[in-house]
Amino acid sequence: MATGDVKLIGAGASPYVNRVQIALNIKSVNYEFLEEKLGSKSELLLKSNPIHKKIPVLIHDDKPICESLVIVQYIDDVWTSGPSILPSDPYDRAIARFWAAYVDDKWFPLMKELWMAEGEEARAATIEKIVEGLVVLEEAFVKCSKGKAFFGGDSIGFLDIAFGSFLRWLNMTEKMGEMQLLSEAKTPNLVEWAERFCCDDAVKDVLPKTEKLIEIFKIMQARAKAPPSN
Amino acid sequence: MGHEVVLLASHVSMFGMRARIALAEKGIEYEYKEEDLPNKSPLLLKMNPVHKKIPVLIHNGKPICESLIIVQYIDEVWTDKAPILPSDPYPRSQARFWADYVDKKIYDAGRKIWTTKGEEQEAAKKDFIECLKVLEGTLGDKPYFGGDTFGFVDIALIPFYSWFYAYETCGNFSVEAECPKLILWAKRCMKKGSVSKSLPDPHKVYDYLLQLKKRLGIE
């Protein structure tokens, strides 16, 4: 059983940080949240994550763990008395990891591409790819959930956390672009899942409000930087 | 067919080598199917429709894709010998972090060395060596990345050793001159049967690379 000091270096708007917050909530772990200011990096962050210099960083008993999905798995490995985050079956675990990697390496970069896209043609092409990706994830949901509420089954799990953390950024993009990416027509199961996910006890106080993300997005656009990366 | 474990890979792919090493570490019998990457087999396309890439491990008919996910799967299913990930959560997290670092940095940095020339290539070489030095730093004086036993990060990185000669020849530099401790580590890994049997001859890799460059129209 884990004892000891838990600190999380992060920022409330970062989907990667939200992943860790959700995982800590699932396990009912108390932690100190050390909020980084947008646009600057604290000494503690630079010292705790010298390799990537990025949030989130979990500091447990003075030992840092970096990279959001590495942290989520660490939390699952340490706090074993709480609900499990990764599936127990090795094959299901591999599938959850596969789709989480897909979200991180293939799907979310398309969102960043859309934010930077110039011109109607480029935007339209990227939107098409994003929606195609969501359809792929819809199919994955049907297979993974096996008729239950979440990718993880009856309760939220690794893949729910990995993908769900992007939902408000997705929503922000839809509002800013005045279009729909996650639609009932093409991804009905995901639409329902998204609602359930955002209402979950471990999630509802974590995900930032879409309005807040719109504000942040506008600031970042003004600074001509890409929105937070892991 | 009747083979419980099948691996689709290509003999020069570092990612395929990771899976082969893990299977060898665990003493698992399997059927190896070599993929001709410009002509992907229907089996590969069926088993990995999302990425259409190797390696793919097929266990009892079910596919597992992405090399590090495959290695973790192998470790979690065949638990009787040669543990690959540490059992303690903190060292486990560090192993995952460093394997992820190898994935994020080494392949792309290496690839830039043989796909570019001039200033771009010089920058690519510098970046590649810097990343290897970071890894050398984290290895420290330990025999393996995980400590006394060969494990996850070693498996993630050692396949690239078979490509060093190709990178060095294309880029006109020496990894050993810059990172001698890393080469010592690599030679130590190569003493293991699971590694030496899974890595191709570096000269064969270089020949493959020359063919690949021709095919891609790169000088």
Short mmCIF file of N, CA and C in Angstrom, two decimals, chain A residues 49 51-52 63-67 70 73-74 77-78 90-91 93-95 97-99 101-102 105-106 136 230, chain B residues 48 50-51 53 62-66 69 72-73 76-77 89-90 92-94 96-98 100-101 104-105 134:
data_model
loop_
_atom_site.label_atom_id
_atom_site.label_comp_id
_atom_site.label_asym_id
_atom_site.label_seq_id
_atom_site.Cartn_x
_atom_site.Cartn_y
_atom_site.Cartn_z
N ASN A 49 11.90 17.16 -14.63
CA ASN A 49 11.81 16.59 -15.97
C ASN A 49 12.83 17.25 -16.88
N ILE A 51 14.71 15.98 -19.09
CA ILE A 51 14.76 15.43 -20.45
C ILE A 51 13.78 16.14 -21.38
N HIS A 52 12.50 16.19 -20.98
CA HIS A 52 11.50 16.78 -21.86
C HIS A 52 11.04 18.17 -21.41
N LYS A 63 10.21 11.29 -5.80
CA LYS A 63 10.72 10.70 -7.04
C LYS A 63 9.81 11.09 -8.20
N PRO A 64 10.41 11.65 -9.27
CA PRO A 64 9.56 12.12 -10.37
C PRO A 64 9.23 11.01 -11.37
N ILE A 65 8.01 11.10 -11.91
CA ILE A 65 7.61 10.21 -13.00
C ILE A 65 7.05 11.12 -14.08
N CYS A 66 7.50 10.93 -15.32
CA CYS A 66 7.10 11.82 -16.42
C CYS A 66 6.43 11.03 -17.54
N GLU A 67 5.75 11.76 -18.42
CA GLU A 67 4.97 11.20 -19.54
C GLU A 67 3.62 10.69 -19.03
N VAL A 70 2.71 6.98 -18.91
CA VAL A 70 3.63 6.27 -18.00
C VAL A 70 3.17 6.53 -16.57
N GLN A 73 -0.03 4.56 -15.71
CA GLN A 73 0.27 3.15 -15.43
C GLN A 73 0.96 3.00 -14.07
N TYR A 74 1.82 3.95 -13.73
CA TYR A 74 2.49 3.94 -12.43
C TYR A 74 1.45 4.03 -11.31
N ASP A 77 -0.17 0.80 -10.92
CA ASP A 77 0.73 -0.18 -10.32
C ASP A 77 0.90 0.02 -8.81
N VAL A 78 0.87 1.27 -8.37
CA VAL A 78 1.13 1.58 -6.96
C VAL A 78 -0.11 1.43 -6.09
N PRO A 90 -4.11 -9.71 -20.33
CA PRO A 90 -2.99 -9.16 -21.12
C PRO A 90 -3.38 -8.73 -22.54
N TYR A 91 -4.29 -9.46 -23.18
CA TYR A 91 -4.67 -9.08 -24.54
C TYR A 91 -5.44 -7.77 -24.52
N ARG A 93 -5.20 -5.51 -22.31
CA ARG A 93 -4.22 -4.47 -21.98
C ARG A 93 -3.50 -4.00 -23.24
N ALA A 94 -3.10 -4.97 -24.07
CA ALA A 94 -2.39 -4.63 -25.31
C ALA A 94 -3.28 -3.78 -26.21
N ILE A 95 -4.56 -4.13 -26.28
CA ILE A 95 -5.50 -3.38 -27.13
C ILE A 95 -5.69 -1.97 -26.58
N ARG A 97 -3.58 -0.25 -24.79
CA ARG A 97 -2.32 0.48 -25.05
C ARG A 97 -2.24 0.87 -26.51
N PHE A 98 -2.64 -0.04 -27.39
CA PHE A 98 -2.60 0.21 -28.84
C PHE A 98 -3.43 1.44 -29.18
N TRP A 99 -4.67 1.48 -28.71
CA TRP A 99 -5.54 2.60 -29.05
C TRP A 99 -5.12 3.90 -28.38
N ALA A 101 -2.04 4.71 -27.87
CA ALA A 101 -0.93 5.16 -28.72
C ALA A 101 -1.48 5.76 -30.02
N TYR A 102 -2.55 5.17 -30.55
CA TYR A 102 -3.18 5.68 -31.76
C TYR A 102 -3.69 7.10 -31.53
N ASP A 105 -0.44 9.30 -31.09
CA ASP A 105 0.51 9.42 -32.21
C ASP A 105 -0.17 9.74 -33.54
N LYS A 106 -1.43 9.35 -33.72
CA LYS A 106 -2.09 9.55 -35.00
C LYS A 106 -3.22 10.58 -34.95
N VAL A 136 -12.83 5.32 -36.77
CA VAL A 136 -11.98 4.19 -36.37
C VAL A 136 -12.10 3.96 -34.86
N ASN A 230 2.58 17.23 -24.81
CA ASN A 230 2.92 16.41 -23.63
C ASN A 230 4.37 16.58 -23.19
N ASN B 48 -3.16 -5.93 -39.17
CA ASN B 48 -2.87 -4.56 -38.73
C ASN B 48 -3.47 -3.56 -39.71
N VAL B 50 -5.02 -0.83 -39.21
CA VAL B 50 -4.89 0.57 -38.84
C VAL B 50 -3.57 1.17 -39.32
N HIS B 51 -2.46 0.47 -39.05
CA HIS B 51 -1.15 1.01 -39.42
C HIS B 51 -0.50 0.30 -40.59
N LYS B 53 1.63 -2.05 -40.52
CA LYS B 53 3.06 -2.09 -40.26
C LYS B 53 3.47 -3.35 -39.52
N LYS B 62 -5.04 -13.98 -32.59
CA LYS B 62 -5.35 -12.58 -32.29
C LYS B 62 -4.10 -11.70 -32.44
N PRO B 63 -4.23 -10.58 -33.17
CA PRO B 63 -3.05 -9.76 -33.43
C PRO B 63 -2.73 -8.77 -32.31
N ILE B 64 -1.43 -8.58 -32.09
CA ILE B 64 -0.96 -7.52 -31.19
C ILE B 64 0.04 -6.70 -32.01
N CYS B 65 -0.15 -5.39 -32.05
CA CYS B 65 0.67 -4.51 -32.88
C CYS B 65 1.43 -3.50 -32.03
N GLU B 66 2.44 -2.90 -32.64
CA GLU B 66 3.33 -1.92 -31.99
C GLU B 66 4.36 -2.64 -31.12
N ILE B 69 4.44 -2.57 -27.29
CA ILE B 69 3.22 -3.17 -26.75
C ILE B 69 3.35 -4.69 -26.86
N GLN B 72 5.67 -5.93 -24.08
CA GLN B 72 4.97 -5.96 -22.78
C GLN B 72 3.98 -7.11 -22.72
N TYR B 73 3.29 -7.36 -23.83
CA TYR B 73 2.34 -8.47 -23.90
C TYR B 73 3.06 -9.79 -23.63
N GLU B 76 3.85 -10.18 -20.09
CA GLU B 76 2.70 -10.38 -19.22
C GLU B 76 2.06 -11.76 -19.39
N VAL B 77 2.25 -12.38 -20.57
CA VAL B 77 1.66 -13.70 -20.80
C VAL B 77 2.60 -14.81 -20.35
N PRO B 89 7.04 -0.85 -9.00
CA PRO B 89 6.43 0.21 -9.82
C PRO B 89 7.34 1.36 -10.23
N TYR B 90 8.23 1.82 -9.34
CA TYR B 90 9.04 2.97 -9.75
C TYR B 90 10.03 2.61 -10.85
N ARG B 92 9.72 0.26 -12.91
CA ARG B 92 8.87 -0.01 -14.08
C ARG B 92 8.58 1.27 -14.84
N SER B 93 8.23 2.30 -14.08
CA SER B 93 7.89 3.57 -14.71
C SER B 93 9.10 4.16 -15.41
N GLN B 94 10.27 4.00 -14.81
CA GLN B 94 11.49 4.50 -15.44
C GLN B 94 11.81 3.72 -16.69
N ARG B 96 9.61 2.27 -18.66
CA ARG B 96 8.65 2.72 -19.66
C ARG B 96 9.04 4.10 -20.21
N PHE B 97 9.48 4.97 -19.32
CA PHE B 97 9.88 6.32 -19.74
C PHE B 97 11.03 6.26 -20.73
N TRP B 98 12.07 5.47 -20.42
CA TRP B 98 13.24 5.42 -21.29
C TRP B 98 12.98 4.68 -22.59
N ASP B 100 10.15 4.75 -24.09
CA ASP B 100 9.40 5.78 -24.81
C ASP B 100 10.36 6.82 -25.40
N TYR B 101 11.40 7.18 -24.64
CA TYR B 101 12.41 8.13 -25.12
C TYR B 101 13.11 7.57 -26.37
N LYS B 104 10.72 7.86 -29.23
CA LYS B 104 10.47 9.23 -29.69
C LYS B 104 11.67 9.81 -30.43
N LYS B 105 12.87 9.37 -30.08
CA LYS B 105 14.07 10.10 -30.54
C LYS B 105 14.94 9.36 -31.54
N VAL B 134 22.54 11.03 -23.97
CA VAL B 134 21.56 11.06 -22.88
C VAL B 134 21.33 9.64 -22.37
#
